[in-house]
GROMACS .gro file of C-alpha atoms in nm:
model
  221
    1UNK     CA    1   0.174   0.336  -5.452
    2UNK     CA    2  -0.150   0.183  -5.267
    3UNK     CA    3  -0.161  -0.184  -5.252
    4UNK     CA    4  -0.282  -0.448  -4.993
    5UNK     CA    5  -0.042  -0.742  -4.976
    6UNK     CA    6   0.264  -0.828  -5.119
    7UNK     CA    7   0.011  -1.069  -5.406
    8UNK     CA    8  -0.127  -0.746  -5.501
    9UNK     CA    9   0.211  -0.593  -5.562
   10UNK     CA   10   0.316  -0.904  -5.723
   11UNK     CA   11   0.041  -0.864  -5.948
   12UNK     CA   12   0.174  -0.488  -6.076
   13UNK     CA   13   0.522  -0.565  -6.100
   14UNK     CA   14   0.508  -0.835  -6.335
   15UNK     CA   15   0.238  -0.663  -6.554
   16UNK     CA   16   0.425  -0.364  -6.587
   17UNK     CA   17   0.536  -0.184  -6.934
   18UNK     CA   18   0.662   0.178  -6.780
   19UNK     CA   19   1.013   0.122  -6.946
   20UNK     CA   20   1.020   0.073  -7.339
   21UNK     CA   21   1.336   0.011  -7.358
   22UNK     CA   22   1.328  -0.266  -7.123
   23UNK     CA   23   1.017  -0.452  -7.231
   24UNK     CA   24   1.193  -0.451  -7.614
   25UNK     CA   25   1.478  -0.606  -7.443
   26UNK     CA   26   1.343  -0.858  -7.198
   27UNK     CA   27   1.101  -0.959  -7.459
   28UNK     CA   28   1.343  -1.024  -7.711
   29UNK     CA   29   1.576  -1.236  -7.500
   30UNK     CA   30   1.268  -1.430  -7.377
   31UNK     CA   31   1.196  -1.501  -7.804
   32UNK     CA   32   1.581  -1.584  -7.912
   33UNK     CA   33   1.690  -1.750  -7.582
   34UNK     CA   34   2.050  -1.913  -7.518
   35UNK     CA   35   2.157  -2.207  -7.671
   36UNK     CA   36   2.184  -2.382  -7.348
   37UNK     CA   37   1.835  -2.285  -7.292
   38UNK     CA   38   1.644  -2.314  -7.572
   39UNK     CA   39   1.348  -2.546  -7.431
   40UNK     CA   40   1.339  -2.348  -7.221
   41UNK     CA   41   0.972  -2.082  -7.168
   42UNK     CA   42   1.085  -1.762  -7.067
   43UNK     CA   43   0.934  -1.601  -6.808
   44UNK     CA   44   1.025  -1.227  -7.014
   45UNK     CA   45   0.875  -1.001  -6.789
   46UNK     CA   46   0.906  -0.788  -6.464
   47UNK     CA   47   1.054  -1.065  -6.177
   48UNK     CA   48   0.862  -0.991  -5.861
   49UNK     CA   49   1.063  -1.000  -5.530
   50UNK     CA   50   0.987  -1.302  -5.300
   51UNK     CA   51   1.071  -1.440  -4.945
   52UNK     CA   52   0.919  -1.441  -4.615
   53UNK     CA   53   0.635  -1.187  -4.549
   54UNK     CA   54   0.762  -1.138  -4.235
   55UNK     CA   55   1.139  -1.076  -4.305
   56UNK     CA   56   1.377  -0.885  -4.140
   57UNK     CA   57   1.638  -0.850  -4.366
   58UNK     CA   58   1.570  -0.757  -4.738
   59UNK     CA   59   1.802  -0.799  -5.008
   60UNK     CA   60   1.834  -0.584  -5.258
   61UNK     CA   61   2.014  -0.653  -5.588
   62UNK     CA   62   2.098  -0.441  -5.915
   63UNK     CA   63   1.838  -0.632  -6.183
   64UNK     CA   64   1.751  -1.000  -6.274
   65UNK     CA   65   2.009  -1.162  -6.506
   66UNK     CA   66   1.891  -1.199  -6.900
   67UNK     CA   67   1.885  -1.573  -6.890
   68UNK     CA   68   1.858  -1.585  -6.505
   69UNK     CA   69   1.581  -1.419  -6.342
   70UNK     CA   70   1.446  -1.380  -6.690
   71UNK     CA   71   1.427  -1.692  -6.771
   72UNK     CA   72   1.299  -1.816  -6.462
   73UNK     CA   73   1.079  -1.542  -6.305
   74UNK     CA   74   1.253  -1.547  -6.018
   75UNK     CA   75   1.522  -1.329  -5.929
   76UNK     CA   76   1.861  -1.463  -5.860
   77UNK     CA   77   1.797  -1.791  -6.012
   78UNK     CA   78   1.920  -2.011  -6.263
   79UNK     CA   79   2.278  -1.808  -6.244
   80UNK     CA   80   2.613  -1.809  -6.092
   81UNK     CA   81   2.540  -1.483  -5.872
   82UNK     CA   82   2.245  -1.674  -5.736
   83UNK     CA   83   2.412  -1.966  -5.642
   84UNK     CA   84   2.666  -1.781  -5.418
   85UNK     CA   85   2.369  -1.547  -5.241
   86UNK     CA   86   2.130  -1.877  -5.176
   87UNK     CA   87   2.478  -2.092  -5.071
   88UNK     CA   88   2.495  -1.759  -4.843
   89UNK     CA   89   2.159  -1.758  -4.722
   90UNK     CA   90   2.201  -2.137  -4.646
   91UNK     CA   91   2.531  -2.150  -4.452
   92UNK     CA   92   2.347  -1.832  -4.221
   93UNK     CA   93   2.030  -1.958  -4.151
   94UNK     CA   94   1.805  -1.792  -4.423
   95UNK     CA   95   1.693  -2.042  -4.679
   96UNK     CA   96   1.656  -2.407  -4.602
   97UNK     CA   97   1.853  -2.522  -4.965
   98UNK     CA   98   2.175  -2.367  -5.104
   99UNK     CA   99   2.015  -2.328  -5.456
  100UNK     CA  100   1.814  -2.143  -5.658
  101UNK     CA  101   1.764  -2.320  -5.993
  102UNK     CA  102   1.399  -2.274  -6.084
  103UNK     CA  103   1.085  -2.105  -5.926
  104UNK     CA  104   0.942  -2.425  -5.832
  105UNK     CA  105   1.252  -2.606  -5.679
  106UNK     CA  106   1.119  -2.596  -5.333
  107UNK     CA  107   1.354  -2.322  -5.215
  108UNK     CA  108   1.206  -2.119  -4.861
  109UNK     CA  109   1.310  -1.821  -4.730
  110UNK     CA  110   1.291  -1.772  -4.295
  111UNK     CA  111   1.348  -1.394  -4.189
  112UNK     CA  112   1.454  -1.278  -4.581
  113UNK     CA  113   1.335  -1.117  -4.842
  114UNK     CA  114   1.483  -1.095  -5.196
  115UNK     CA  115   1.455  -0.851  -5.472
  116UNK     CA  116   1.635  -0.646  -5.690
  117UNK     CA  117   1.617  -0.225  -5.787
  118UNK     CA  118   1.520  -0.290  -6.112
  119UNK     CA  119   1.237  -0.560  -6.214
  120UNK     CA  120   1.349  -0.598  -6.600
  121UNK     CA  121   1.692  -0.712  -6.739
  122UNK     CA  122   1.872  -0.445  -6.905
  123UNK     CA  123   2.074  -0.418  -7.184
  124UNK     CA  124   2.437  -0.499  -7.090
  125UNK     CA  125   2.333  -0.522  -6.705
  126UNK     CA  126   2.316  -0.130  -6.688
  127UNK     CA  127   1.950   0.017  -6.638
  128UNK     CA  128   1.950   0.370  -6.691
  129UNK     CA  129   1.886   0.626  -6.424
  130UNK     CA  130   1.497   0.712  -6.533
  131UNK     CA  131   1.455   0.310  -6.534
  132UNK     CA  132   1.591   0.265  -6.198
  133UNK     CA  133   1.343   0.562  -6.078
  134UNK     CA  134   1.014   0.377  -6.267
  135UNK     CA  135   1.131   0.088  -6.066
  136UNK     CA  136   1.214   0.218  -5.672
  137UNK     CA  137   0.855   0.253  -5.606
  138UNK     CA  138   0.806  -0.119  -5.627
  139UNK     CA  139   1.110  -0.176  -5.401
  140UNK     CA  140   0.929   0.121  -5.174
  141UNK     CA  141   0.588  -0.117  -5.116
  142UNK     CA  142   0.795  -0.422  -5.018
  143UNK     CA  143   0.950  -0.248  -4.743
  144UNK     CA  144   0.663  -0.089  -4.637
  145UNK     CA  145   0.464  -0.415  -4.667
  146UNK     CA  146   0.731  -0.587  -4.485
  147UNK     CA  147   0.647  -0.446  -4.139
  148UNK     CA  148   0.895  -0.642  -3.944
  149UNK     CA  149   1.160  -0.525  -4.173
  150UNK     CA  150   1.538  -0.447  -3.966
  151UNK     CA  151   1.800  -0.444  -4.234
  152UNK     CA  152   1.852  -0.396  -4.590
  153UNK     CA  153   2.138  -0.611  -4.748
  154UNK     CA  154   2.231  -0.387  -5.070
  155UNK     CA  155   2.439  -0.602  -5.337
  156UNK     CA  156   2.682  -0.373  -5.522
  157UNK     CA  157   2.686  -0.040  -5.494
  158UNK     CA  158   2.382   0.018  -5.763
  159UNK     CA  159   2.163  -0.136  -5.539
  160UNK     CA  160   2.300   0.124  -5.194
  161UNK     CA  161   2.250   0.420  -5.468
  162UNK     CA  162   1.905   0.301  -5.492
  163UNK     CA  163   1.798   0.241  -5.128
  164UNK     CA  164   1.944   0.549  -5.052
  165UNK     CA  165   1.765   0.736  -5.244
  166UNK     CA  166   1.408   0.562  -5.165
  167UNK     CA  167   1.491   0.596  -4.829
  168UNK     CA  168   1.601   0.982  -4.899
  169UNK     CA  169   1.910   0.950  -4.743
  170UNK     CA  170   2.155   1.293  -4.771
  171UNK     CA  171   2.372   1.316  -4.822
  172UNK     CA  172   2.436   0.968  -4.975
  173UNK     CA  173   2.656   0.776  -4.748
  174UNK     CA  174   2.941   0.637  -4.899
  175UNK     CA  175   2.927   0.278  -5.032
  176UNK     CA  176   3.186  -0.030  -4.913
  177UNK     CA  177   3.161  -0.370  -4.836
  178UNK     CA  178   3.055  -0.401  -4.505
  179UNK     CA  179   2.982  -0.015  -4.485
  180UNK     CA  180   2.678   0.041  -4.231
  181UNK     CA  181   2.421   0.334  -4.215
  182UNK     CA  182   2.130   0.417  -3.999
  183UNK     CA  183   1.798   0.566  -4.182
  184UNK     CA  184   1.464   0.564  -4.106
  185UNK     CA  185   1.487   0.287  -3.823
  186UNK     CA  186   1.664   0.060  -4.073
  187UNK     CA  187   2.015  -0.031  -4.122
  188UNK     CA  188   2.141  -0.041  -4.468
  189UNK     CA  189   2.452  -0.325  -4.492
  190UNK     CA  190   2.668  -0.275  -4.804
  191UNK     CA  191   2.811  -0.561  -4.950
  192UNK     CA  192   3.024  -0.631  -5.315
  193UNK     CA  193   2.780  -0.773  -5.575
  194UNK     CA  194   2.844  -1.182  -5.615
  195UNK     CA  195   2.904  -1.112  -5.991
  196UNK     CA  196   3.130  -1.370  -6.181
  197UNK     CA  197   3.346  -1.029  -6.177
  198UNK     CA  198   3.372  -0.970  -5.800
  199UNK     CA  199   3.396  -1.435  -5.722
  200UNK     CA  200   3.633  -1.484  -5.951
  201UNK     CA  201   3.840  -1.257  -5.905
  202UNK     CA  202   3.834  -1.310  -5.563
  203UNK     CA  203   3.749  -0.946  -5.445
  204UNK     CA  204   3.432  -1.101  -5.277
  205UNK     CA  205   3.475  -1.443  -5.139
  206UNK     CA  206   3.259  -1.682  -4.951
  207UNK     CA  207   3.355  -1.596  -4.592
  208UNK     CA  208   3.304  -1.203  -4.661
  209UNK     CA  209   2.915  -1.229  -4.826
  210UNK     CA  210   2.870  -1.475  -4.487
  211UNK     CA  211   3.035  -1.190  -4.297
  212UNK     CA  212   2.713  -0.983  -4.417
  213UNK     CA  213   2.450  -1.168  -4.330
  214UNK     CA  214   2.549  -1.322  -4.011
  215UNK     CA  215   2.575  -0.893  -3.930
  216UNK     CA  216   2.263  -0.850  -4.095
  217UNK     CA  217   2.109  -1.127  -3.825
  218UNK     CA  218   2.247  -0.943  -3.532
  219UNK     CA  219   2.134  -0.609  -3.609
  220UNK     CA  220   1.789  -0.785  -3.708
  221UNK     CA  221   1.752  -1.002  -3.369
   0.00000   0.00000   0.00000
């Protein structure tokens, strides 16, 4: 994919319709909403990835939530996950506010770069494999566009399946929290998904997503 500047690939990504199954369902939860959020405007499309254009670290995430990113057009915000990555990004030096709540809150990213492997929320939070592939060569342009890119942060182990394989990494290293692999002069950082599954339940906490970052600084610096 040729484009300029990260605008330009902005532009594509949020005017895309490659996935049918995906624009049915985005669409529709933009139309019947949640109760909580029913004065709400949808955003209902593709949800861009955003941050600093000269990041070092990128984030990469599974897809935006259906009345998160969805709703808001940007990804990881207005939902739990986000508010445990942006208090993460806060505490290490990332984003100047611990929140994410809307995509004109005044939130500012310094050395990061968010995004997720899949621009559309999907049907019970599980894109399928040909929607993931429509997808990767969006995530592909960022990190190309981002030329002072160092490390890639991968949330859950969707999200290392997917820069592994736009980084054509094989065999496919295995996936862990905390689990580190060299490609293509980047490091890729694993880390467990801040899903109300994995915070609650306290299989990732607070100090272990800070754990990831602060890495993901040192390797970057």
């Amino acid at each position: 994919m040729r484009v300029i500047d990260l605008s330009e690939l902005e532009l594509k990504i949020t005017h895309c319709r490659k996935c049918p199954r995906l624009v049915e369902w985005r669409e529709q939860v933009a139309r019947e909403k949640r109760a909580a959020f029913r004065d709400w405007d949808y955003w209902g499309r593709p949800v861009p990835g955003f941050g600093d254009p000269k990041a070092q670290v990128y984030v990469l995430g599974l897809a935006p939530a259906a009345h998160g990113g969805n709703r808001t057009g940007r990804v990881f915000t207005g939902d739990r996950s986000g508010d445990w990555l942006f208090g993460s990004l806060y505490r290490t030096g990332f984003a100047n506010q611990p929140t994410s709540v809307t995509a004109d809150d005044g939130l500012e990213l310094k050395g990061a770069f968010v995004a997720a492997a899949v621009r559309c929320a999907p049907p019970a939070n599980k894109p399928l494999p040909s929607e993931r592939d429509n997808c990767l060569p969006y995530a592909t342009a960022e990190i190309e566009l981002l030329r002072d890119l160092r490390v890639i942060v991968c949330l859950g182990s969707f999200a290392w399946d997917a820069a592994a394989r736009l980084l054509k990494v094989k065999p496919k290293p295995k996936f862990g929290h905390a689990a580190e692999h060299q490609a293509d002069g980047l490091t890729l950082i694993g880390s467990y998904h801040p899903s109300q599954q994995n915070t609650f339940t306290g299989r990732l906490t607070e100090a272990m997503l800070d754990d990831v970052f602060r890495r993901a600084r040192e390797l970057a610096e």
